[in-house]
Short mmCIF file of N, CA and C in Angstrom, two decimals:
data_model
loop_
_atom_site.label_atom_id
_atom_site.label_comp_id
_atom_site.label_asym_id
_atom_site.label_seq_id
_atom_site.Cartn_x
_atom_site.Cartn_y
_atom_site.Cartn_z
N MET O 18 5.13 -11.36 -14.09
CA MET O 18 5.79 -10.29 -13.37
C MET O 18 4.76 -9.60 -12.46
N THR O 19 5.07 -9.47 -11.20
CA THR O 19 4.17 -8.85 -10.23
C THR O 19 4.07 -7.35 -10.45
N ARG O 20 2.83 -6.87 -10.52
CA ARG O 20 2.55 -5.43 -10.57
C ARG O 20 1.98 -5.08 -9.21
N ALA O 21 2.56 -4.07 -8.54
CA ALA O 21 2.14 -3.79 -7.18
C ALA O 21 2.03 -2.30 -6.90
N VAL O 22 0.99 -1.97 -6.13
CA VAL O 22 0.84 -0.66 -5.51
C VAL O 22 1.26 -0.87 -4.07
N ILE O 23 2.28 -0.18 -3.63
CA ILE O 23 2.87 -0.41 -2.31
C ILE O 23 2.37 0.64 -1.32
N ASP O 24 1.64 0.19 -0.29
CA ASP O 24 1.20 1.11 0.76
C ASP O 24 2.42 1.62 1.52
N THR O 25 2.36 2.84 1.96
CA THR O 25 3.48 3.48 2.66
C THR O 25 3.92 2.68 3.87
N ASN O 26 2.99 2.01 4.55
CA ASN O 26 3.39 1.28 5.76
C ASN O 26 4.34 0.13 5.45
N VAL O 27 4.36 -0.36 4.22
CA VAL O 27 5.32 -1.40 3.84
C VAL O 27 6.74 -0.85 3.92
N LEU O 28 6.94 0.36 3.41
CA LEU O 28 8.26 0.99 3.46
C LEU O 28 8.67 1.28 4.91
N LEU O 29 7.71 1.76 5.71
CA LEU O 29 8.01 2.07 7.10
C LEU O 29 8.38 0.83 7.90
N VAL O 30 7.63 -0.26 7.71
CA VAL O 30 7.94 -1.50 8.43
C VAL O 30 9.28 -2.05 7.98
N ALA O 31 9.55 -2.03 6.69
CA ALA O 31 10.84 -2.51 6.18
C ALA O 31 12.00 -1.72 6.78
N ASN O 32 11.78 -0.45 7.02
CA ASN O 32 12.79 0.42 7.63
C ASN O 32 12.97 0.19 9.12
N GLY O 33 12.04 -0.52 9.74
CA GLY O 33 12.07 -0.67 11.19
C GLY O 33 11.44 0.52 11.89
N ASP O 34 10.62 1.29 11.16
CA ASP O 34 10.01 2.50 11.72
C ASP O 34 8.59 2.27 12.22
N HIS O 35 8.23 1.04 12.48
CA HIS O 35 6.92 0.71 13.07
C HIS O 35 7.23 -0.15 14.28
N GLU O 36 7.15 0.44 15.44
CA GLU O 36 7.67 -0.19 16.65
C GLU O 36 7.01 -1.52 17.03
N ASP O 37 5.75 -1.74 16.65
CA ASP O 37 5.07 -2.96 17.06
C ASP O 37 5.11 -4.07 16.03
N ALA O 38 5.67 -3.81 14.87
CA ALA O 38 5.72 -4.84 13.83
C ALA O 38 6.75 -5.90 14.21
N SER O 39 6.40 -7.14 13.93
CA SER O 39 7.29 -8.26 14.25
C SER O 39 8.49 -8.29 13.29
N GLU O 40 9.49 -9.05 13.69
CA GLU O 40 10.66 -9.23 12.82
C GLU O 40 10.26 -9.92 11.51
N ASP O 41 9.36 -10.92 11.61
CA ASP O 41 8.89 -11.59 10.39
C ASP O 41 8.20 -10.62 9.45
N CYS O 42 7.43 -9.72 10.01
CA CYS O 42 6.73 -8.72 9.20
C CYS O 42 7.74 -7.82 8.50
N ALA O 43 8.74 -7.35 9.22
CA ALA O 43 9.76 -6.49 8.63
C ALA O 43 10.49 -7.23 7.49
N ILE O 44 10.78 -8.50 7.70
CA ILE O 44 11.45 -9.30 6.67
C ILE O 44 10.54 -9.44 5.44
N ASN O 45 9.25 -9.72 5.65
CA ASN O 45 8.32 -9.83 4.54
C ASN O 45 8.24 -8.53 3.74
N CYS O 46 8.22 -7.41 4.44
CA CYS O 46 8.16 -6.11 3.76
C CYS O 46 9.44 -5.84 2.99
N LEU O 47 10.57 -6.13 3.60
CA LEU O 47 11.86 -5.96 2.94
C LEU O 47 11.93 -6.83 1.68
N GLU O 48 11.55 -8.09 1.79
CA GLU O 48 11.59 -9.00 0.65
C GLU O 48 10.63 -8.55 -0.46
N THR O 49 9.49 -8.02 -0.08
CA THR O 49 8.53 -7.52 -1.08
C THR O 49 9.11 -6.35 -1.85
N LEU O 50 9.71 -5.40 -1.15
CA LEU O 50 10.32 -4.26 -1.83
C LEU O 50 11.44 -4.71 -2.76
N GLU O 51 12.23 -5.66 -2.29
CA GLU O 51 13.33 -6.17 -3.11
C GLU O 51 12.81 -6.90 -4.35
N THR O 52 11.76 -7.67 -4.17
CA THR O 52 11.18 -8.40 -5.31
C THR O 52 10.64 -7.43 -6.35
N ILE O 53 9.96 -6.39 -5.91
CA ILE O 53 9.45 -5.40 -6.87
C ILE O 53 10.61 -4.72 -7.58
N ARG O 54 11.65 -4.38 -6.86
CA ARG O 54 12.80 -3.72 -7.46
C ARG O 54 13.51 -4.61 -8.49
N THR O 55 13.61 -5.89 -8.20
CA THR O 55 14.42 -6.76 -9.06
C THR O 55 13.63 -7.50 -10.14
N GLN O 56 12.35 -7.75 -9.88
CA GLN O 56 11.61 -8.53 -10.87
C GLN O 56 10.14 -8.17 -10.97
N GLY O 57 9.77 -7.00 -10.49
CA GLY O 57 8.37 -6.60 -10.54
C GLY O 57 8.19 -5.24 -11.18
N ILE O 58 6.98 -4.74 -11.06
CA ILE O 58 6.63 -3.42 -11.56
C ILE O 58 5.89 -2.68 -10.46
N ALA O 59 6.39 -1.50 -10.11
CA ALA O 59 5.71 -0.64 -9.15
C ALA O 59 4.73 0.23 -9.92
N VAL O 60 3.52 0.35 -9.39
CA VAL O 60 2.49 1.17 -10.03
C VAL O 60 2.19 2.35 -9.12
N ILE O 61 2.29 3.55 -9.68
CA ILE O 61 2.04 4.79 -8.94
C ILE O 61 1.11 5.66 -9.77
N ASP O 62 0.69 6.78 -9.20
CA ASP O 62 -0.15 7.72 -9.94
C ASP O 62 0.73 8.76 -10.63
N SER O 63 0.25 9.25 -11.76
CA SER O 63 1.03 10.19 -12.57
C SER O 63 1.17 11.57 -11.95
N ASP O 64 0.34 11.87 -10.95
CA ASP O 64 0.47 13.16 -10.25
C ASP O 64 1.33 13.06 -8.99
N TRP O 65 1.91 11.92 -8.77
CA TRP O 65 2.87 11.68 -7.69
C TRP O 65 2.29 11.80 -6.30
N ARG O 66 1.01 11.51 -6.12
CA ARG O 66 0.43 11.53 -4.77
C ARG O 66 1.13 10.48 -3.90
N ILE O 67 1.36 9.31 -4.46
CA ILE O 67 2.01 8.22 -3.70
C ILE O 67 3.46 8.60 -3.40
N ILE O 68 4.18 9.10 -4.38
CA ILE O 68 5.58 9.52 -4.16
C ILE O 68 5.65 10.57 -3.06
N ARG O 69 4.76 11.56 -3.11
CA ARG O 69 4.78 12.62 -2.08
C ARG O 69 4.51 12.04 -0.69
N GLU O 70 3.59 11.07 -0.62
CA GLU O 70 3.33 10.46 0.68
C GLU O 70 4.56 9.73 1.19
N TYR O 71 5.22 9.00 0.30
CA TYR O 71 6.46 8.34 0.70
C TYR O 71 7.46 9.37 1.20
N GLN O 72 7.65 10.45 0.44
CA GLN O 72 8.63 11.47 0.81
C GLN O 72 8.28 12.13 2.14
N ASP O 73 6.99 12.30 2.42
CA ASP O 73 6.56 12.93 3.67
C ASP O 73 6.73 12.01 4.88
N ASN O 74 6.78 10.71 4.66
CA ASN O 74 6.79 9.75 5.77
C ASN O 74 8.06 8.95 5.95
N ILE O 75 8.90 8.92 4.94
CA ILE O 75 10.13 8.14 5.04
C ILE O 75 11.28 9.05 5.44
N PRO O 76 11.90 8.78 6.59
CA PRO O 76 13.02 9.63 7.02
C PRO O 76 14.15 9.64 5.98
N THR O 77 14.72 10.81 5.76
CA THR O 77 15.78 10.93 4.76
C THR O 77 17.16 11.11 5.38
N LYS O 78 17.23 11.27 6.67
CA LYS O 78 18.52 11.46 7.33
C LYS O 78 19.03 10.13 7.87
N GLY O 79 20.33 10.06 8.00
CA GLY O 79 20.95 8.85 8.53
C GLY O 79 21.17 7.80 7.47
N GLN O 80 21.56 6.63 7.92
CA GLN O 80 21.81 5.50 7.02
C GLN O 80 20.53 5.11 6.30
N PRO O 81 20.55 5.04 4.97
CA PRO O 81 19.32 4.68 4.26
C PRO O 81 18.88 3.25 4.56
N GLY O 82 17.60 3.13 4.87
CA GLY O 82 17.01 1.82 5.08
C GLY O 82 16.33 1.34 3.81
N PRO O 83 15.70 0.17 3.86
CA PRO O 83 15.05 -0.38 2.67
C PRO O 83 13.98 0.53 2.08
N GLY O 84 13.27 1.27 2.93
CA GLY O 84 12.25 2.19 2.43
C GLY O 84 12.85 3.31 1.61
N GLN O 85 13.96 3.89 2.11
CA GLN O 85 14.65 4.94 1.35
C GLN O 85 15.23 4.39 0.06
N VAL O 86 15.78 3.19 0.12
CA VAL O 86 16.36 2.57 -1.08
C VAL O 86 15.27 2.37 -2.12
N PHE O 87 14.10 1.90 -1.69
CA PHE O 87 12.99 1.69 -2.63
C PHE O 87 12.54 3.02 -3.23
N LEU O 88 12.39 4.04 -2.40
CA LEU O 88 11.96 5.35 -2.90
C LEU O 88 12.97 5.90 -3.90
N LYS O 89 14.25 5.78 -3.62
CA LYS O 89 15.28 6.25 -4.55
C LYS O 89 15.19 5.48 -5.87
N TRP O 90 15.04 4.17 -5.78
CA TRP O 90 14.89 3.34 -6.98
C TRP O 90 13.69 3.79 -7.80
N LEU O 91 12.58 4.03 -7.11
CA LEU O 91 11.36 4.45 -7.77
C LEU O 91 11.56 5.77 -8.51
N LEU O 92 12.21 6.71 -7.86
CA LEU O 92 12.46 8.02 -8.49
C LEU O 92 13.41 7.88 -9.69
N GLN O 93 14.38 7.02 -9.57
CA GLN O 93 15.34 6.82 -10.67
C GLN O 93 14.73 6.05 -11.84
N ARG O 94 13.77 5.18 -11.59
CA ARG O 94 13.23 4.31 -12.62
C ARG O 94 11.86 4.73 -13.13
N ARG O 95 11.32 5.83 -12.65
CA ARG O 95 9.94 6.17 -12.97
C ARG O 95 9.69 6.34 -14.46
N ALA O 96 10.70 6.61 -15.23
CA ALA O 96 10.54 6.74 -16.69
C ALA O 96 10.78 5.42 -17.41
N THR O 97 11.05 4.36 -16.65
CA THR O 97 11.31 3.05 -17.24
C THR O 97 10.06 2.20 -17.09
N ALA O 98 9.25 2.15 -18.14
CA ALA O 98 7.94 1.50 -18.07
C ALA O 98 8.02 0.02 -17.72
N SER O 99 9.16 -0.61 -17.92
CA SER O 99 9.28 -2.02 -17.56
C SER O 99 9.45 -2.20 -16.05
N GLN O 100 9.64 -1.10 -15.30
CA GLN O 100 9.83 -1.20 -13.86
C GLN O 100 8.85 -0.35 -13.06
N VAL O 101 8.43 0.78 -13.62
CA VAL O 101 7.49 1.67 -12.93
C VAL O 101 6.43 2.11 -13.93
N VAL O 102 5.18 1.96 -13.54
CA VAL O 102 4.06 2.38 -14.38
C VAL O 102 3.31 3.48 -13.65
N GLU O 103 3.05 4.57 -14.35
CA GLU O 103 2.26 5.68 -13.80
C GLU O 103 0.89 5.65 -14.44
N VAL O 104 -0.15 5.70 -13.62
CA VAL O 104 -1.52 5.75 -14.13
C VAL O 104 -2.15 7.08 -13.74
N ALA O 105 -2.99 7.58 -14.60
CA ALA O 105 -3.69 8.84 -14.34
C ALA O 105 -4.92 8.57 -13.48
N LEU O 106 -5.17 9.47 -12.54
CA LEU O 106 -6.37 9.41 -11.71
C LEU O 106 -7.22 10.65 -11.97
N THR O 107 -8.51 10.50 -11.82
CA THR O 107 -9.43 11.61 -11.93
C THR O 107 -9.93 11.93 -10.53
N GLU O 108 -9.45 13.05 -9.99
CA GLU O 108 -9.83 13.43 -8.62
C GLU O 108 -11.07 14.32 -8.70
N ASN O 109 -12.22 13.78 -8.27
CA ASN O 109 -13.48 14.52 -8.33
C ASN O 109 -13.57 15.60 -7.27
N SER O 110 -13.00 15.34 -6.12
CA SER O 110 -12.89 16.28 -5.01
C SER O 110 -11.70 15.79 -4.20
N PRO O 111 -11.22 16.55 -3.23
CA PRO O 111 -10.02 16.10 -2.52
C PRO O 111 -10.13 14.65 -2.01
N ASP O 112 -9.18 13.84 -2.44
CA ASP O 112 -9.08 12.44 -2.03
C ASP O 112 -10.30 11.60 -2.40
N ARG O 113 -11.02 11.98 -3.44
CA ARG O 113 -12.14 11.21 -3.99
C ARG O 113 -11.87 11.01 -5.47
N PHE O 114 -11.83 9.75 -5.90
CA PHE O 114 -11.38 9.42 -7.25
C PHE O 114 -12.44 8.68 -8.06
N GLU O 115 -12.56 9.07 -9.29
CA GLU O 115 -13.47 8.41 -10.23
C GLU O 115 -13.12 6.92 -10.33
N GLU O 116 -11.86 6.57 -10.23
CA GLU O 116 -11.41 5.19 -10.41
C GLU O 116 -11.67 4.30 -9.20
N PHE O 117 -12.03 4.87 -8.05
CA PHE O 117 -12.30 4.06 -6.87
C PHE O 117 -13.47 3.13 -7.20
N PRO O 118 -13.29 1.81 -7.05
CA PRO O 118 -14.25 0.86 -7.60
C PRO O 118 -15.57 0.71 -6.84
N ASP O 119 -15.66 1.22 -5.63
CA ASP O 119 -16.88 1.04 -4.83
C ASP O 119 -17.21 2.36 -4.15
N LYS O 120 -18.13 3.10 -4.73
CA LYS O 120 -18.45 4.44 -4.22
C LYS O 120 -19.07 4.40 -2.82
N ASP O 121 -19.71 3.29 -2.45
CA ASP O 121 -20.26 3.17 -1.10
C ASP O 121 -19.17 2.93 -0.06
N LEU O 122 -18.11 2.28 -0.47
CA LEU O 122 -17.00 1.98 0.43
C LEU O 122 -16.03 3.17 0.58
N GLU O 123 -15.90 3.95 -0.45
CA GLU O 123 -14.90 5.02 -0.47
C GLU O 123 -14.95 5.94 0.76
N PRO O 124 -16.12 6.39 1.24
CA PRO O 124 -16.15 7.28 2.40
C PRO O 124 -15.62 6.64 3.69
N HIS O 125 -15.59 5.32 3.75
CA HIS O 125 -15.10 4.62 4.95
C HIS O 125 -13.58 4.57 5.02
N PHE O 126 -12.93 4.80 3.91
CA PHE O 126 -11.47 4.77 3.84
C PHE O 126 -10.88 6.06 4.39
N ASP O 127 -9.72 5.93 5.03
CA ASP O 127 -8.96 7.13 5.36
C ASP O 127 -8.67 7.84 4.04
N PRO O 128 -8.91 9.15 3.96
CA PRO O 128 -8.68 9.85 2.69
C PRO O 128 -7.32 9.58 2.06
N PRO O 129 -6.21 9.56 2.81
CA PRO O 129 -4.92 9.31 2.15
C PRO O 129 -4.77 7.89 1.58
N ASP O 130 -5.57 6.93 2.04
CA ASP O 130 -5.47 5.56 1.55
C ASP O 130 -6.25 5.34 0.24
N ARG O 131 -7.15 6.24 -0.08
CA ARG O 131 -8.00 6.06 -1.27
C ARG O 131 -7.19 6.02 -2.55
N LYS O 132 -6.09 6.76 -2.59
CA LYS O 132 -5.29 6.80 -3.83
C LYS O 132 -4.70 5.44 -4.16
N PHE O 133 -4.35 4.64 -3.16
CA PHE O 133 -3.79 3.31 -3.42
C PHE O 133 -4.82 2.43 -4.14
N VAL O 134 -6.06 2.49 -3.66
CA VAL O 134 -7.13 1.71 -4.28
C VAL O 134 -7.40 2.22 -5.69
N ALA O 135 -7.48 3.53 -5.85
CA ALA O 135 -7.76 4.12 -7.16
C ALA O 135 -6.67 3.76 -8.17
N VAL O 136 -5.41 3.78 -7.73
CA VAL O 136 -4.31 3.43 -8.63
C VAL O 136 -4.40 1.96 -9.04
N ALA O 137 -4.65 1.08 -8.09
CA ALA O 137 -4.78 -0.34 -8.42
C ALA O 137 -5.95 -0.58 -9.38
N ALA O 138 -7.06 0.10 -9.14
CA ALA O 138 -8.23 -0.06 -10.02
C ALA O 138 -7.94 0.50 -11.41
N ALA O 139 -7.29 1.65 -11.48
CA ALA O 139 -6.97 2.27 -12.77
C ALA O 139 -6.01 1.39 -13.57
N ASP O 140 -5.07 0.75 -12.88
CA ASP O 140 -4.13 -0.14 -13.56
C ASP O 140 -4.82 -1.40 -14.05
N GLY O 141 -5.68 -1.95 -13.21
CA GLY O 141 -6.42 -3.16 -13.59
C GLY O 141 -5.72 -4.47 -13.30
N ASN O 142 -4.41 -4.44 -13.05
CA ASN O 142 -3.66 -5.67 -12.79
C ASN O 142 -2.81 -5.63 -11.53
N ALA O 143 -2.66 -4.46 -10.93
CA ALA O 143 -1.79 -4.32 -9.77
C ALA O 143 -2.47 -4.80 -8.49
N VAL O 144 -1.68 -5.43 -7.64
CA VAL O 144 -2.10 -5.88 -6.32
C VAL O 144 -1.62 -4.85 -5.31
N ILE O 145 -2.47 -4.51 -4.34
CA ILE O 145 -2.05 -3.61 -3.27
C ILE O 145 -1.31 -4.43 -2.23
N LYS O 146 -0.08 -4.01 -1.92
CA LYS O 146 0.71 -4.65 -0.87
C LYS O 146 0.49 -3.86 0.40
N GLN O 147 -0.04 -4.53 1.41
CA GLN O 147 -0.42 -3.91 2.67
C GLN O 147 0.30 -4.64 3.80
N ALA O 148 0.84 -3.88 4.75
CA ALA O 148 1.58 -4.51 5.85
C ALA O 148 0.75 -4.61 7.12
N VAL O 149 0.48 -3.48 7.78
CA VAL O 149 -0.07 -3.53 9.14
C VAL O 149 -1.29 -2.65 9.40
N ASP O 150 -1.86 -2.06 8.37
CA ASP O 150 -3.04 -1.22 8.57
C ASP O 150 -4.26 -2.14 8.66
N CYS O 151 -4.71 -2.38 9.89
CA CYS O 151 -5.73 -3.40 10.14
C CYS O 151 -7.11 -3.04 9.62
N LYS O 152 -7.38 -1.78 9.37
CA LYS O 152 -8.70 -1.41 8.86
C LYS O 152 -8.98 -2.05 7.50
N TRP O 153 -7.91 -2.32 6.74
CA TRP O 153 -8.08 -2.94 5.43
C TRP O 153 -8.70 -4.33 5.51
N LEU O 154 -8.63 -4.98 6.69
CA LEU O 154 -9.25 -6.29 6.84
C LEU O 154 -10.77 -6.22 6.63
N ASP O 155 -11.37 -5.08 6.96
CA ASP O 155 -12.80 -4.92 6.77
C ASP O 155 -13.18 -4.61 5.33
N TRP O 156 -12.21 -4.28 4.51
CA TRP O 156 -12.51 -3.77 3.16
C TRP O 156 -12.07 -4.68 2.03
N TRP O 157 -11.16 -5.60 2.26
CA TRP O 157 -10.57 -6.35 1.15
C TRP O 157 -11.61 -7.12 0.33
N GLN O 158 -12.65 -7.64 0.99
CA GLN O 158 -13.64 -8.42 0.24
C GLN O 158 -14.42 -7.54 -0.75
N GLN O 159 -14.88 -6.38 -0.31
CA GLN O 159 -15.59 -5.47 -1.21
C GLN O 159 -14.66 -4.99 -2.34
N LEU O 160 -13.41 -4.72 -1.99
CA LEU O 160 -12.46 -4.30 -3.02
C LEU O 160 -12.26 -5.41 -4.04
N SER O 161 -12.18 -6.64 -3.57
CA SER O 161 -12.01 -7.78 -4.47
C SER O 161 -13.19 -7.88 -5.44
N GLN O 162 -14.38 -7.63 -4.95
CA GLN O 162 -15.56 -7.66 -5.82
C GLN O 162 -15.49 -6.56 -6.88
N GLY O 163 -14.77 -5.49 -6.57
CA GLY O 163 -14.58 -4.40 -7.53
C GLY O 163 -13.34 -4.57 -8.38
N GLY O 164 -12.68 -5.73 -8.27
CA GLY O 164 -11.52 -6.01 -9.12
C GLY O 164 -10.18 -5.61 -8.54
N VAL O 165 -10.14 -5.23 -7.26
CA VAL O 165 -8.88 -4.81 -6.62
C VAL O 165 -8.48 -5.87 -5.58
N THR O 166 -7.26 -6.37 -5.71
CA THR O 166 -6.75 -7.39 -4.79
C THR O 166 -5.82 -6.75 -3.77
N VAL O 167 -6.01 -7.14 -2.51
CA VAL O 167 -5.13 -6.69 -1.42
C VAL O 167 -4.36 -7.91 -0.92
N HIS O 168 -3.04 -7.76 -0.85
CA HIS O 168 -2.18 -8.82 -0.32
C HIS O 168 -1.62 -8.35 1.01
N PHE O 169 -1.97 -9.04 2.08
CA PHE O 169 -1.49 -8.71 3.42
C PHE O 169 -0.15 -9.40 3.64
N LEU O 170 0.90 -8.63 3.76
CA LEU O 170 2.24 -9.17 3.92
C LEU O 170 2.50 -9.70 5.32
N CYS O 171 1.74 -9.21 6.29
CA CYS O 171 1.98 -9.55 7.70
C CYS O 171 0.68 -10.02 8.35
N PRO O 172 0.18 -11.18 7.97
CA PRO O 172 -1.14 -11.61 8.45
C PRO O 172 -1.23 -11.71 9.97
N ASP O 173 -0.21 -12.23 10.63
CA ASP O 173 -0.27 -12.35 12.09
C ASP O 173 -0.30 -10.97 12.74
N ASP O 174 0.53 -10.07 12.27
CA ASP O 174 0.59 -8.72 12.84
C ASP O 174 -0.72 -7.98 12.62
N VAL O 175 -1.23 -8.00 11.39
CA VAL O 175 -2.43 -7.22 11.08
C VAL O 175 -3.63 -7.76 11.87
N CYS O 176 -3.71 -9.07 12.07
CA CYS O 176 -4.79 -9.63 12.87
C CYS O 176 -4.64 -9.25 14.35
N ARG O 177 -3.41 -9.24 14.84
CA ARG O 177 -3.17 -8.83 16.23
C ARG O 177 -3.57 -7.37 16.42
N TYR O 178 -3.19 -6.51 15.48
CA TYR O 178 -3.57 -5.09 15.57
C TYR O 178 -5.08 -4.93 15.55
N TYR O 179 -5.73 -5.71 14.70
CA TYR O 179 -7.19 -5.63 14.60
C TYR O 179 -7.84 -6.00 15.93
N ARG O 180 -7.41 -7.14 16.51
CA ARG O 180 -7.96 -7.56 17.81
C ARG O 180 -7.74 -6.50 18.87
N ASN O 181 -6.55 -5.92 18.91
CA ASN O 181 -6.24 -4.91 19.92
C ASN O 181 -7.00 -3.61 19.70
N LYS O 182 -7.19 -3.23 18.46
CA LYS O 182 -7.84 -1.95 18.16
C LYS O 182 -9.36 -2.03 18.34
N PHE O 183 -9.98 -3.12 17.87
CA PHE O 183 -11.43 -3.21 17.86
C PHE O 183 -11.99 -4.16 18.92
N ASN O 184 -11.11 -4.87 19.62
CA ASN O 184 -11.49 -5.79 20.69
C ASN O 184 -12.46 -6.88 20.20
N ILE O 185 -12.27 -7.31 18.95
CA ILE O 185 -13.04 -8.40 18.37
C ILE O 185 -12.10 -9.23 17.49
N SER O 186 -12.56 -10.41 17.16
CA SER O 186 -11.76 -11.25 16.25
C SER O 186 -11.74 -10.63 14.86
N PRO O 187 -10.61 -10.72 14.20
CA PRO O 187 -10.52 -10.13 12.85
C PRO O 187 -11.28 -10.97 11.83
N PRO O 188 -11.70 -10.32 10.75
CA PRO O 188 -12.31 -11.09 9.66
C PRO O 188 -11.25 -12.01 9.05
N HIS O 189 -11.69 -12.98 8.30
CA HIS O 189 -10.71 -13.88 7.69
C HIS O 189 -9.93 -13.14 6.60
N LEU O 190 -8.75 -13.62 6.36
CA LEU O 190 -7.86 -13.02 5.37
C LEU O 190 -8.07 -13.65 4.00
N PRO O 191 -7.74 -12.91 2.94
CA PRO O 191 -7.80 -13.52 1.61
C PRO O 191 -6.73 -14.60 1.48
N GLU O 192 -6.95 -15.52 0.58
CA GLU O 192 -5.93 -16.54 0.30
C GLU O 192 -4.73 -15.84 -0.34
N PRO O 193 -3.51 -16.23 0.06
CA PRO O 193 -2.33 -15.57 -0.54
C PRO O 193 -2.16 -15.88 -2.01
#
């Protein structure tokens, strides 16, 4: 059974709320959310940092999209350990966590992204599902050495974003 920490951009892309994401990327994100809902385990932090980020970024008005459906499922199932696991984090200072596996790498991360890594490390078995945040391409190898796996759901998109943002070829991707 897949244990996953879902980056917020997966919900946004599944919703169609990321204008540059390809149709294939949106489908991959949608299928990932559905797989976690039907046969996986979502891993979040016990202080709801991830839930709050979802709530702050996922539109709640209008017809619910896959991101809203996933968030609602998560809120309804959070007490069901067979579907949602909450792990405790130790926050040493704002957005700095004892559980972050590489203290040299941590300052390079966007502060809001650190919680995803800390949750995956604290769980020990969860894979981070990442859609289109290209900065993660520079970090996945170090995270892997620290025991945290990143799965890029949209390899073509994330590499294209990387080339456009940094004007260089992207690093190689991990094996799926």
